[in-house]
CSV table of C-alpha atoms in Angstrom, one decimal:
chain,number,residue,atom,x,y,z
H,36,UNK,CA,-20.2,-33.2,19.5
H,37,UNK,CA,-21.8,-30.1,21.7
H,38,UNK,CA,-22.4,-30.3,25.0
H,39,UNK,CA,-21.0,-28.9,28.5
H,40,UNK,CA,-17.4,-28.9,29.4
H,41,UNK,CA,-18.5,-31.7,32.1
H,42,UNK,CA,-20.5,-33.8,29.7
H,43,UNK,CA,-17.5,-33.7,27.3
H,44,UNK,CA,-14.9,-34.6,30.0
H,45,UNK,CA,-16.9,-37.6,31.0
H,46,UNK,CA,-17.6,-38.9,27.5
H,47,UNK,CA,-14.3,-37.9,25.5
H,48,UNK,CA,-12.9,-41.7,26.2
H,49,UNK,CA,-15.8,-43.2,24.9
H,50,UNK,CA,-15.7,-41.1,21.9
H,51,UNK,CA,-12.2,-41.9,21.2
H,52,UNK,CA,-12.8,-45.8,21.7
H,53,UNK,CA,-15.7,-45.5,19.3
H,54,UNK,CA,-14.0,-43.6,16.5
H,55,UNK,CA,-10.9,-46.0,17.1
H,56,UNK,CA,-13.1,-48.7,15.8
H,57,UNK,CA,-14.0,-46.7,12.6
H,58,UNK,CA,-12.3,-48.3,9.4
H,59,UNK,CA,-9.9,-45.7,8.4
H,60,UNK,CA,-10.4,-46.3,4.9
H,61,UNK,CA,-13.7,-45.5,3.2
H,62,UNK,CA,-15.6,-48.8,2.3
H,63,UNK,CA,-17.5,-47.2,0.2
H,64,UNK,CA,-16.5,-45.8,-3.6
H,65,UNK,CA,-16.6,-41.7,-4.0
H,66,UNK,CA,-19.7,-40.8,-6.3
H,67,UNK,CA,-19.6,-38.0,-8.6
H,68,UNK,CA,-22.5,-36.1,-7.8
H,69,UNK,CA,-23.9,-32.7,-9.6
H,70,UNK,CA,-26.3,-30.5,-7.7
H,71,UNK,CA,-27.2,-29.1,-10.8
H,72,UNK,CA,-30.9,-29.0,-12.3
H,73,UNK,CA,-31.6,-27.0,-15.5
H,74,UNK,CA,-33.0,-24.3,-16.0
H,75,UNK,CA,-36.5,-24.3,-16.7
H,76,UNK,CA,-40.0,-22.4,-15.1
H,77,UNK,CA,-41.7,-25.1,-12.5
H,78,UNK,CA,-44.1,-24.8,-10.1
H,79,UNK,CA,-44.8,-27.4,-7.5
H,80,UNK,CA,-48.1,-27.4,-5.6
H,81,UNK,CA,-49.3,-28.8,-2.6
H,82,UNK,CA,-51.6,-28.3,-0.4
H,83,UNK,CA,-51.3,-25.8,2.6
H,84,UNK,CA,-52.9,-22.5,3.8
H,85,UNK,CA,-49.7,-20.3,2.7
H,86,UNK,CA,-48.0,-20.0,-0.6
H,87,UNK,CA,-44.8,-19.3,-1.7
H,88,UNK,CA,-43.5,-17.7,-4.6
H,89,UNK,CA,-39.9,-17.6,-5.9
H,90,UNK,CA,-37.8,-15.9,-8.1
H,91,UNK,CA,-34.0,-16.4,-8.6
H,92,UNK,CA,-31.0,-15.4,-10.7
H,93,UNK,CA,-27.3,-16.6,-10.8
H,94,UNK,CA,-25.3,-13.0,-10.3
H,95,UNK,CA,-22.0,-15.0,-10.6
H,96,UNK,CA,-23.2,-15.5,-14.1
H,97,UNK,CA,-22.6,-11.9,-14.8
H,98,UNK,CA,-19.6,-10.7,-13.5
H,99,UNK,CA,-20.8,-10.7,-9.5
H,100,UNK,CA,-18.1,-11.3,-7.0
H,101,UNK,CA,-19.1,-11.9,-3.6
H,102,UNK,CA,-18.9,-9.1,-0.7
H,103,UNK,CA,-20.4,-9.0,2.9
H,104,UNK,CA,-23.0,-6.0,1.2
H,105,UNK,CA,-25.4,-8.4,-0.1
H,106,UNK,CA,-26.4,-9.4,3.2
H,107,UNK,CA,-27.0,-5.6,4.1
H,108,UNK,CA,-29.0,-4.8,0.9
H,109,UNK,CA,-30.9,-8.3,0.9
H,110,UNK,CA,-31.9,-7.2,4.3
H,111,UNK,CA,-32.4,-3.6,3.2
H,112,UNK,CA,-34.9,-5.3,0.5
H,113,UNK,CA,-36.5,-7.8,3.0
H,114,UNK,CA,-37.5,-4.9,5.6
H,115,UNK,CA,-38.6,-2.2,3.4
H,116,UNK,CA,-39.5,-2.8,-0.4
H,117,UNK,CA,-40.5,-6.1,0.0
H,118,UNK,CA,-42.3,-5.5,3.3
H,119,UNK,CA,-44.4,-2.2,1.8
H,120,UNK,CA,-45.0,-4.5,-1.7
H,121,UNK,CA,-45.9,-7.6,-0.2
H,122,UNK,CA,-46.9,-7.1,3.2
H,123,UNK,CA,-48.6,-3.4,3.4
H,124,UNK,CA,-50.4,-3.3,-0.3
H,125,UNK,CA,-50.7,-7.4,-1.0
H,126,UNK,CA,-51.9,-8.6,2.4
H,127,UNK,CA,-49.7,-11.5,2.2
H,128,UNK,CA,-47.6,-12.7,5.4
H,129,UNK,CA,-44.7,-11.5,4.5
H,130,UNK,CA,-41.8,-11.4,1.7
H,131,UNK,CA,-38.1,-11.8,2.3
H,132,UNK,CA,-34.5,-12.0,-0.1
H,133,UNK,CA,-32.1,-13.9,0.6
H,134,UNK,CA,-28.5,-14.0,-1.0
H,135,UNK,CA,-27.8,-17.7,-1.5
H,136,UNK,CA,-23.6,-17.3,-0.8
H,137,UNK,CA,-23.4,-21.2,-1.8
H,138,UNK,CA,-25.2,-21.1,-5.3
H,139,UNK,CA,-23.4,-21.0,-8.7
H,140,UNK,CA,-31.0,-8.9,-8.2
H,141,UNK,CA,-28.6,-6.9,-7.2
H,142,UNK,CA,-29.3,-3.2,-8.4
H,143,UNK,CA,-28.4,0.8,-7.1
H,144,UNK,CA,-29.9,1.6,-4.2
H,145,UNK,CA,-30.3,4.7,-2.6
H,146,UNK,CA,-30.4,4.9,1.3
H,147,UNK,CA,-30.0,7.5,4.3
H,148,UNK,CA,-27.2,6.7,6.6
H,149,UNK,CA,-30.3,5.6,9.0
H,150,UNK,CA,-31.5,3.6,6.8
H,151,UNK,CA,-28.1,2.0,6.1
H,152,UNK,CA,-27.2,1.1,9.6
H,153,UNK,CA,-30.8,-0.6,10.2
H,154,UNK,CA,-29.8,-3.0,7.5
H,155,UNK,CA,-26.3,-3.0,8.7
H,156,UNK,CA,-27.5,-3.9,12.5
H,157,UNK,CA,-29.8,-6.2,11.5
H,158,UNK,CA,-27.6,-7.8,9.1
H,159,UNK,CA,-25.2,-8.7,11.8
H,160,UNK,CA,-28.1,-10.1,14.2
H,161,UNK,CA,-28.5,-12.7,11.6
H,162,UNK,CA,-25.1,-13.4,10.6
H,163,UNK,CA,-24.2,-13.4,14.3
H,164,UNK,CA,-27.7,-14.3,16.0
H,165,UNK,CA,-27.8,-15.8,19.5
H,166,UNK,CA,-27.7,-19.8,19.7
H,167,UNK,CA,-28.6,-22.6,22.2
H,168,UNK,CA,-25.8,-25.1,22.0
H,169,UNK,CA,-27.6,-27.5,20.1
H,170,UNK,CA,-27.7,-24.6,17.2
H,171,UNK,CA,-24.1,-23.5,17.8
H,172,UNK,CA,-23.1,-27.2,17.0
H,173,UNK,CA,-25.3,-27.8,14.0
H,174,UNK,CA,-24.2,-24.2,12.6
H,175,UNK,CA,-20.4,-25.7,13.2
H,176,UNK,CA,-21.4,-28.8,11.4
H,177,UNK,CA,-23.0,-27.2,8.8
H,178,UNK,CA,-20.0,-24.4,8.1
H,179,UNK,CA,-17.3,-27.3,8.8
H,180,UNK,CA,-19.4,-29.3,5.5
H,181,UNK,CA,-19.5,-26.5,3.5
H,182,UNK,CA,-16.0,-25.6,4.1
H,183,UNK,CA,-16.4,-21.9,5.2
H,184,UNK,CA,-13.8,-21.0,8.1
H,185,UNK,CA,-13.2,-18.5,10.4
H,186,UNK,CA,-11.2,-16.3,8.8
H,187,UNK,CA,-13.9,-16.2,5.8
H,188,UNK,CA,-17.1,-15.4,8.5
H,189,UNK,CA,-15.0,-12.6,9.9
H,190,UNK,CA,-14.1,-11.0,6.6
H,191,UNK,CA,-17.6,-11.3,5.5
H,192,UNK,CA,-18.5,-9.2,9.1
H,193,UNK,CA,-15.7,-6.3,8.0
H,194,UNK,CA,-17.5,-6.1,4.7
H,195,UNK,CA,-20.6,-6.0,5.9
H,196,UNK,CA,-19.7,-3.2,8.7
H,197,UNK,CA,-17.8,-1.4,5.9
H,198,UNK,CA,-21.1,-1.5,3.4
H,199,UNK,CA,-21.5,2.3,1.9
């Protein structure tokens, strides 16, 4: 639940009475259930005024282990090779990468220490971005479902700060 400290004060009772009248056993059996679709080229269409192209790879496939960089270089991408491609010489909106840290093109890049802590600044604004409280609780929720603690978010900050 997010609120204020008052709000929370005046409504923990009631909370507690409520869950207290929760079964404490599931009444309903666990289904198996399998996010994954195959792997084939679609395209869905519909109709709007902006379009949307994607393209996506599983890096876990070869070899990839996790570290707090993507987030800098995905950034890195987003701001300047992206931007000057899509933005600057397409006319599009816009173009961004994202590193999807949940899912089952990562290459060299070269970039001055400027450069480097641009993407390592911005980086942090997103993983650490300012939130109402309704955000901070739904971010909670969301990293409490998806099983990603503390510990974890802070060594993905070190890695990120530590990117080279």
């Amino acid at each position: 639940m997010t609120a204020d400290g008052k709000n929370l004060s005046n409504t923990e009772k009631l909370v507690s009475k409520f869950l207290d009248l929760l079964p404490s056993n599931s009444l309903v059996e666990r289904a198996n259930w399998s996010a994954r679709l195959p792997s084939n080229n679609e395209a869905i269409v519909i109709p709007t005024q902006v379009n949307y192209v994607g393209k996506a790879a599983n890096l876990y496939d070869g070899g990839y282990q996790l570290n707090g960089s993507a987030y800098v270089i995905s950034k890195h991408i987003s701001n300047t090779w992206l931007w000057d491609r899509v933005r600057v010489s397409g006319g599009a909106y816009g173009g961004f990468c994202n590193f999807d840290t949940h899912s089952d093109f990562l290459r060299e890049l070269e970039m001055d220490d400027d450069t480097l802590t641009k993407a390592i600044i911005g980086t942090i604004g997103d993983v650490d971005a300012y939130q109402l409280p309704d955000a901070k609780g739904y971010s909670s929720l969301v990293r409490y479902l998806l099983g990603i603690t503390e510990e974890e978010r802070q060594r993905r900050r070190e890695e990120i700060l530590s990117t080279r």
